[in-house]
XYZ file of C-alpha atoms in Angstrom:
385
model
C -91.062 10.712 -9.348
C -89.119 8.872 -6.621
C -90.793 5.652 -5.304
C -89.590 3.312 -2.663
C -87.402 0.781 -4.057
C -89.822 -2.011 -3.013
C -92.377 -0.733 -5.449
C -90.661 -1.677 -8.294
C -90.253 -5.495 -7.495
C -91.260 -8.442 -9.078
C -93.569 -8.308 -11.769
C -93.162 -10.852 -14.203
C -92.433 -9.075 -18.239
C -92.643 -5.708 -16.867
C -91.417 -2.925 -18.714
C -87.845 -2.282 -18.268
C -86.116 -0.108 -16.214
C -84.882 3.153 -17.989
C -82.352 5.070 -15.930
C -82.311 8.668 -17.685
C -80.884 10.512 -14.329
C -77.957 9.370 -12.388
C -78.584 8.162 -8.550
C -78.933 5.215 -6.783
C -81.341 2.350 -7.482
C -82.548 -1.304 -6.263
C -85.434 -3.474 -6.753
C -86.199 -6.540 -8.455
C -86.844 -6.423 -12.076
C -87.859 -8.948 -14.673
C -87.981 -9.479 -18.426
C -89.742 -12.491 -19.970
C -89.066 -10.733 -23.206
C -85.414 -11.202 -24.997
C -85.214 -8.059 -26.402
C -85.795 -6.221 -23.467
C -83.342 -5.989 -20.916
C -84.346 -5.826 -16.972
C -82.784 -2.389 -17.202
C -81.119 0.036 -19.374
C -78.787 3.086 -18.487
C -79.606 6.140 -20.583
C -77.815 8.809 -18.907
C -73.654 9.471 -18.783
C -74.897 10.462 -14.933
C -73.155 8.517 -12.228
C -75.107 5.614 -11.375
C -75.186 2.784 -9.012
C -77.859 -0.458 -9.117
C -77.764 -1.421 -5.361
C -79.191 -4.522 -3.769
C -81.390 -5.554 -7.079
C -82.313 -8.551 -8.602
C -82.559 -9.125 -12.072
C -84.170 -12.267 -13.845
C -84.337 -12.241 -17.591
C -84.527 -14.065 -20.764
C -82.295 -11.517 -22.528
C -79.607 -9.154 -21.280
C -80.048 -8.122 -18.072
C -78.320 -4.764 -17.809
C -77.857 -2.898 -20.710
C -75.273 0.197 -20.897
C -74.505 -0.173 -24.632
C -75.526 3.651 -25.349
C -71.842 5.076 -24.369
C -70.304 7.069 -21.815
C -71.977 5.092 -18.965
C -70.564 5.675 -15.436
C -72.295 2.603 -13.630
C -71.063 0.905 -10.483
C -73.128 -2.492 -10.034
C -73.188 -3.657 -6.346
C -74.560 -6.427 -4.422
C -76.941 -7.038 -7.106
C -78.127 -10.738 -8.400
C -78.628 -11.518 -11.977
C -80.546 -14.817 -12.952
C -80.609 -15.708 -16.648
C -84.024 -17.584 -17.751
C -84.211 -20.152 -20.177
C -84.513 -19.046 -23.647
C -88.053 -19.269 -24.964
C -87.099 -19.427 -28.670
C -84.877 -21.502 -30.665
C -81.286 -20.033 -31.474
C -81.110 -17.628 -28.391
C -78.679 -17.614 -25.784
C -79.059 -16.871 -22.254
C -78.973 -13.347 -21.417
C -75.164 -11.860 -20.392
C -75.275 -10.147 -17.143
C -74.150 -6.763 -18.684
C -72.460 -5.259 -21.702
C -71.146 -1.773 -21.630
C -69.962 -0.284 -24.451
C -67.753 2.863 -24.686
C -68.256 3.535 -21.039
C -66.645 6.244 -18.837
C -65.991 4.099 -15.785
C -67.998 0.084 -14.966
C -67.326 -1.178 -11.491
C -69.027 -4.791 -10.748
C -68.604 -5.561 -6.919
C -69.702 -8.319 -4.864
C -72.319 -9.401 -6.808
C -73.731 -13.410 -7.666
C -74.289 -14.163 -11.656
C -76.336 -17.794 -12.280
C -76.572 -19.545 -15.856
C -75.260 -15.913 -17.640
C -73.578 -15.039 -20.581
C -71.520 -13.197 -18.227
C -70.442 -9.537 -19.034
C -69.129 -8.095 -22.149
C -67.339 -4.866 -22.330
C -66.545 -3.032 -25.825
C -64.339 -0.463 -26.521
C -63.785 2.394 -23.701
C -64.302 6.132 -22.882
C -63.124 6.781 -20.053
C -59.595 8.603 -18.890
C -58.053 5.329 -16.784
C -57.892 7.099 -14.342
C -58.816 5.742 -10.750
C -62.423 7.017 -10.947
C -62.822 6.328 -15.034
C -61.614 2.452 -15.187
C -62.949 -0.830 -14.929
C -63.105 -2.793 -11.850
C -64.383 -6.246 -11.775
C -63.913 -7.496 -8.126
C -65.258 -10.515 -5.808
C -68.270 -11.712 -7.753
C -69.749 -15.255 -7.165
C -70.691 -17.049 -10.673
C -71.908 -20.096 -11.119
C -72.377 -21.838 -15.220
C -71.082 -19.160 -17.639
C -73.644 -20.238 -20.305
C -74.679 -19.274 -24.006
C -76.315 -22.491 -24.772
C -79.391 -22.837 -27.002
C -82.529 -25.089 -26.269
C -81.901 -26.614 -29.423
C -78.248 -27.186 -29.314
C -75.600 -25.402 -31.123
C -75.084 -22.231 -28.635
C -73.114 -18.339 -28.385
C -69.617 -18.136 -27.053
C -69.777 -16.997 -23.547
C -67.322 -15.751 -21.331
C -66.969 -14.823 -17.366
C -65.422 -11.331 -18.305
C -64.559 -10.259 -22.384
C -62.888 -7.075 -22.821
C -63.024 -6.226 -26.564
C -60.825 -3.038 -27.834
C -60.636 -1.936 -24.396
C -57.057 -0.105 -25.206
C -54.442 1.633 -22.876
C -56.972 1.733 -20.330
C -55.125 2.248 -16.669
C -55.925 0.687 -13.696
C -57.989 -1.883 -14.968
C -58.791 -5.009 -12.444
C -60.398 -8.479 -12.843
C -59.926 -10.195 -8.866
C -61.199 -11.749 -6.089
C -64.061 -13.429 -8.746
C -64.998 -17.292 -8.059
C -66.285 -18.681 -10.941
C -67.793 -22.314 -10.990
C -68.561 -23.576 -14.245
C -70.091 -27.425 -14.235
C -69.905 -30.028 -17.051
C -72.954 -30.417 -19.310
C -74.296 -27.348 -17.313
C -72.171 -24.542 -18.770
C -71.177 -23.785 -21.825
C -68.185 -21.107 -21.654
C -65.741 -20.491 -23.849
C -62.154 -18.625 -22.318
C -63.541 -17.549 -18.518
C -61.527 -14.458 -19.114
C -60.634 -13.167 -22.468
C -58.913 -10.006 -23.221
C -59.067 -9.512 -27.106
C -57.624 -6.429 -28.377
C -57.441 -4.585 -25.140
C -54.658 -2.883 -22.811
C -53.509 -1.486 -20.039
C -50.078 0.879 -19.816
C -46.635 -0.172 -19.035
C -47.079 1.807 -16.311
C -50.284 0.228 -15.441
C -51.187 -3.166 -16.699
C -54.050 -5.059 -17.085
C -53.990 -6.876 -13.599
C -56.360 -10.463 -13.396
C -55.221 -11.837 -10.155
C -56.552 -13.691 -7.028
C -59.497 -15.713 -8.887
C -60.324 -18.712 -9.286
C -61.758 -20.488 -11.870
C -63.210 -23.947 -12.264
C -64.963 -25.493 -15.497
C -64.515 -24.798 -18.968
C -66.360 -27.823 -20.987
C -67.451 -28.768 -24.407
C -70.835 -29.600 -24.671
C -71.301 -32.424 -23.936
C -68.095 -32.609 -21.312
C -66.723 -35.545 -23.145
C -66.732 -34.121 -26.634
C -63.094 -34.041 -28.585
C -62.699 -30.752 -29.469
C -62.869 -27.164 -27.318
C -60.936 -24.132 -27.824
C -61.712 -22.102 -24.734
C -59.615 -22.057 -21.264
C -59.147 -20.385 -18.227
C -57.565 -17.338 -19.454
C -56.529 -15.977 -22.649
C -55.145 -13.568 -24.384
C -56.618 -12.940 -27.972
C -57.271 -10.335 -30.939
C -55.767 -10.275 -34.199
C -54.675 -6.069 -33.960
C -52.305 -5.399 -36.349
C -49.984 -3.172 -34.394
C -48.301 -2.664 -31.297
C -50.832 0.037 -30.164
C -54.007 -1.876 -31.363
C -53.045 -5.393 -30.143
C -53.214 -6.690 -26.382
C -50.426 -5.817 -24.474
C -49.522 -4.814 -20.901
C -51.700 -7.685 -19.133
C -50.335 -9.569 -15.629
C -52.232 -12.653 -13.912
C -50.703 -13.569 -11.119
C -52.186 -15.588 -7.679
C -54.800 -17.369 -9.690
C -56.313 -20.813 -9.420
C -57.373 -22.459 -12.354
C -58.678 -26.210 -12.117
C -60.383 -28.294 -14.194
C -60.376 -26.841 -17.753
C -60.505 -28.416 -21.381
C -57.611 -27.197 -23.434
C -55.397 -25.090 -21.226
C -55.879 -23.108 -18.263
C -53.955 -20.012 -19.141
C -52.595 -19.375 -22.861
C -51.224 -16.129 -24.286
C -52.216 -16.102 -27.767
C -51.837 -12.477 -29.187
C -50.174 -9.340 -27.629
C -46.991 -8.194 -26.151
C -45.897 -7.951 -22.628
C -47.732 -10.038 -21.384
C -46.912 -12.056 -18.281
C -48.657 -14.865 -16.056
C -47.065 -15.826 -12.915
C -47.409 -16.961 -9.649
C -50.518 -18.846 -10.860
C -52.222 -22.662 -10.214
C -53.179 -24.380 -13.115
C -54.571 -28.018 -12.029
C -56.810 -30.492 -13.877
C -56.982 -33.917 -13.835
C -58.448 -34.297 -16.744
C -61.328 -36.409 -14.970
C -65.317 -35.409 -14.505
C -66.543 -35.568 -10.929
C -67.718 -39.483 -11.794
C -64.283 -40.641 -13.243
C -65.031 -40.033 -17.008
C -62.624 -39.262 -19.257
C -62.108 -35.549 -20.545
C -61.060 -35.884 -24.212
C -60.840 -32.295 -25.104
C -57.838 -31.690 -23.090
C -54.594 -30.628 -24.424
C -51.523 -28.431 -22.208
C -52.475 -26.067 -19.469
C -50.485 -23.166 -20.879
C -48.639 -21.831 -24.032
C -47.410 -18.694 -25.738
C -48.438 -19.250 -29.537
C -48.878 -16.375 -32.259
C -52.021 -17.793 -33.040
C -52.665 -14.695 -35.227
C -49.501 -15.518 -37.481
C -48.578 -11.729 -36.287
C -44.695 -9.855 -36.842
C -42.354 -9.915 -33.831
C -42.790 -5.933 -33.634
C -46.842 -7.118 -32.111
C -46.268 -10.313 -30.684
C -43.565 -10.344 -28.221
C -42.495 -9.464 -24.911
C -44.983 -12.818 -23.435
C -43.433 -14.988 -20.278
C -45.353 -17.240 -18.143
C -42.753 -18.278 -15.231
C -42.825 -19.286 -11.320
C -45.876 -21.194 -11.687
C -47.440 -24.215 -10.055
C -48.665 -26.658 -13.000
C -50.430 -30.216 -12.993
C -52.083 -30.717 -15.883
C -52.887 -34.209 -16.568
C -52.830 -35.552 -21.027
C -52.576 -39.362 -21.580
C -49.958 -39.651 -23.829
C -47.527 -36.840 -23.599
C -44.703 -36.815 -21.229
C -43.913 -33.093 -20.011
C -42.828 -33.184 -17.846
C -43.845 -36.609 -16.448
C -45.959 -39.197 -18.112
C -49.641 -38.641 -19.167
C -48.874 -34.788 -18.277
C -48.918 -31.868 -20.791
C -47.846 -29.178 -18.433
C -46.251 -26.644 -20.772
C -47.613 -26.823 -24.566
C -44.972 -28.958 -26.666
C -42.760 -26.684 -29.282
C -45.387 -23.900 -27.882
C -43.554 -22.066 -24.653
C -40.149 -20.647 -25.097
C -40.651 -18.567 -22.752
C -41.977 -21.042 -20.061
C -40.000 -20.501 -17.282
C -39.267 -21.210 -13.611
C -42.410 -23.746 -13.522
C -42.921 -25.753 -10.532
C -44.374 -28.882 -11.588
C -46.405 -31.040 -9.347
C -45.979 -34.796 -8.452
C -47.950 -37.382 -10.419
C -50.691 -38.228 -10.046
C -52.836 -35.505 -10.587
C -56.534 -36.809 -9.366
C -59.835 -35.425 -8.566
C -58.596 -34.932 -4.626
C -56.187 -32.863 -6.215
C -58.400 -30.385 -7.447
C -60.556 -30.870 -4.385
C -57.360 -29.296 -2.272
C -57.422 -26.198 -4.757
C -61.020 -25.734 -4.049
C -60.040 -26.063 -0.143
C -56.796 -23.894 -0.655
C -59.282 -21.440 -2.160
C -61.184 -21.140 0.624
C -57.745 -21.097 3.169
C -57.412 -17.711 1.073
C -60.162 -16.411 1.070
C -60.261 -16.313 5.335
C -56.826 -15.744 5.585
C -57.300 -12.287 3.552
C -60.979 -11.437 5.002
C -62.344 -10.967 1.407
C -66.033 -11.463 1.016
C -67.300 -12.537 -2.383
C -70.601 -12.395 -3.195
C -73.533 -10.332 -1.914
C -73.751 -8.682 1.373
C -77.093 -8.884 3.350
C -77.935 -5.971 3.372
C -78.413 -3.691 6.320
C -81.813 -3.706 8.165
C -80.877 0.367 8.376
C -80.049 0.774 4.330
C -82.700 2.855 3.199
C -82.441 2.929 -0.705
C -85.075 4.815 -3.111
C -85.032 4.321 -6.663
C -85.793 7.073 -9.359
C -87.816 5.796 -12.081
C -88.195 8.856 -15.249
């Protein structure tokens, strides 16, 4: 039975939302209850959530069943604070072995983010992933009681040779003590063709912490490249980030740690290695590196560059290329090259200007990131089976 849209809004631990038929669908929809999600796809029908808003303790969308064809528009998701000891705030959506996920223009707050696992879909232009000018603020999987899940903005996980795959236009603001994200972007064991690579470009990215901010150690970044697959076909390969901003991030901003062909350019990596009140970050180390971290043969990792970049990443003690700077990882980036380096010192007003060049960008190219209002005409009905 078809119902308007404003029916289904706002009741607090409602049941969730089973989409069986394919169709459009908005409302607001809540789970108090980790286990359940706000709503679940259960249909390989094309489907689009439209103008909704989703609060929950767990995950809020759930297309794990396969062969999901969802596009995710406008929407807000709100994670809740855990209610039990040892949970995590709910990710914003995990997909696994889906046909084709698009997630447009849409505002995440205090998420796990979204998580996508393996992939069915052709790569073609209507069966790939698109993940394009979302607003997200505190990437999170932090428990009540300490301790906490890795999160990340966007993890791909065995997504391989997949065309036409694109991660842009996202903002992400992570803020110390208030997130708890581990690499923004990952790509572990995931592809895209030679023909078509995995494309991350035009984002930017602010925040990736320990918890608390001024701990020593923290492995995550900006962006990464990851997996341990054991051959050229099963590793990560064919990814380019290019045109990104990345400020203010413990460890690196941008490291290539598994795959081949692989290639960042064209990219800002910034941090002062300051909080916003002049404390010391101590988990810092070089803003970018190509490392075999997986100890893997030169016929799987190879083929990496990261060249023509801007770099000022600020490390008391190391000299590279200026003192207290770490801008390329030492004995780590042979194939570092073409690197514009910025002028000491690198302060807080530096990363300020990033956040202003952002903006500059943004206007200049009339992208809008985010949710629309919607329009006063938009009529949208929601099928609930």
């Amino acid at each position: 039975m078809a119902v308007p849209a404003s029916e289904q809004a706002g009741v607090p631990g409602a049941n969730t939302l089973v989409i069986k038929r394919g169709g459009v669908y908005s409302g607001t929809f809540r789970s108090t209850n980790p286990d359940k999600p706000c709503i679940r796809i259960d249909t390989n029908e094309p489907v689009v959530l439209r103008y909704c808003r989703l609060e929950g303790t767990g995950l809020l969308i759930d297309a794990r069943n396969g062969g999901a064809r969802l596009t995710v528009q406008h929407c807000t998701g709100v994670a809740l604070a855990p209610t039990d000891d040892n949970a995590a705030p709910g990710r914003f959506l995990e997909a696994n072995s889906a046909t084709s996920l698009a997630v447009t223009n849409c505002e995440m707050r205090q998420t796990g983010g979204i998580v996508v696992y393996k992939w069915q879909g052709n790569g073609s232009a209507s069966q790939t992933l698109r993940i394009l000018r979302n607003k997200v603020h505190n990437i999170t999987g932090r428990y009540r009681n300490g301790g906490g899940r890795k999160s990340h903005f966007m993890l791909l996980n065995g997504v391989l040779q997949v065309a036409n795959v694109e991660i842009a236009w996202n903002q992400v603001l992570n803020e110390p003590d208030r997130s708890m994200v581990e690499d923004n972007i990952n790509i572990y064991n995931s592809s895209g063709t030679s023909a078509s690579p995995i494309r991350i470009h035009n984002n930017f990215i602010r925040g990736a912490y320990p918890v608390p901010a001024t701990a020593e150690t923290f492995t995550g970044s900006g962006v990464t490249t990851d997996g341990d697959g054991s051959s050229p076909l099963t590793c990560t390969a064919n990814v380019e980030a290019y045109q990104n901003q990345v400020v203010s991030t413990c460890n690196a901003a941008m490291n290539i740690a598994a795959g081949h062909h692989v290639r960042y350019h064209h990219n800002r990596m910034v941090s002062s290695s300051q909080l916003p009140d002049g404390r010391t970050l101590k988990a810092t180390y070089a803003a970018t590196s190509v490392f075999n971290a997986y100890n893997k043969p030169r016929s799987v990792f190879f083929a990496n560059k990261i060249e023509n970049n801007t770099i000022g990443f600020a490390k008391s003690g190391y000299q590279v290329p200026f003192a207290n700077r770490h801008d390329l990882s030492t004995g780590h980036c042979p194939t570092c090259i073409g690197n514009t380096h910025m002028p000491n010192p690198i302060t807080l007003e530096t990363e300020q200007q990033e956040w202003r060049l952002w903006l500059q960008k943004l206007s200049r190219a009339g992208v809008e990131i985010g949710p629309r209002p919607k329009a006063k005409a938009l009529a949208v009905r929601a099928k609930r089976v």
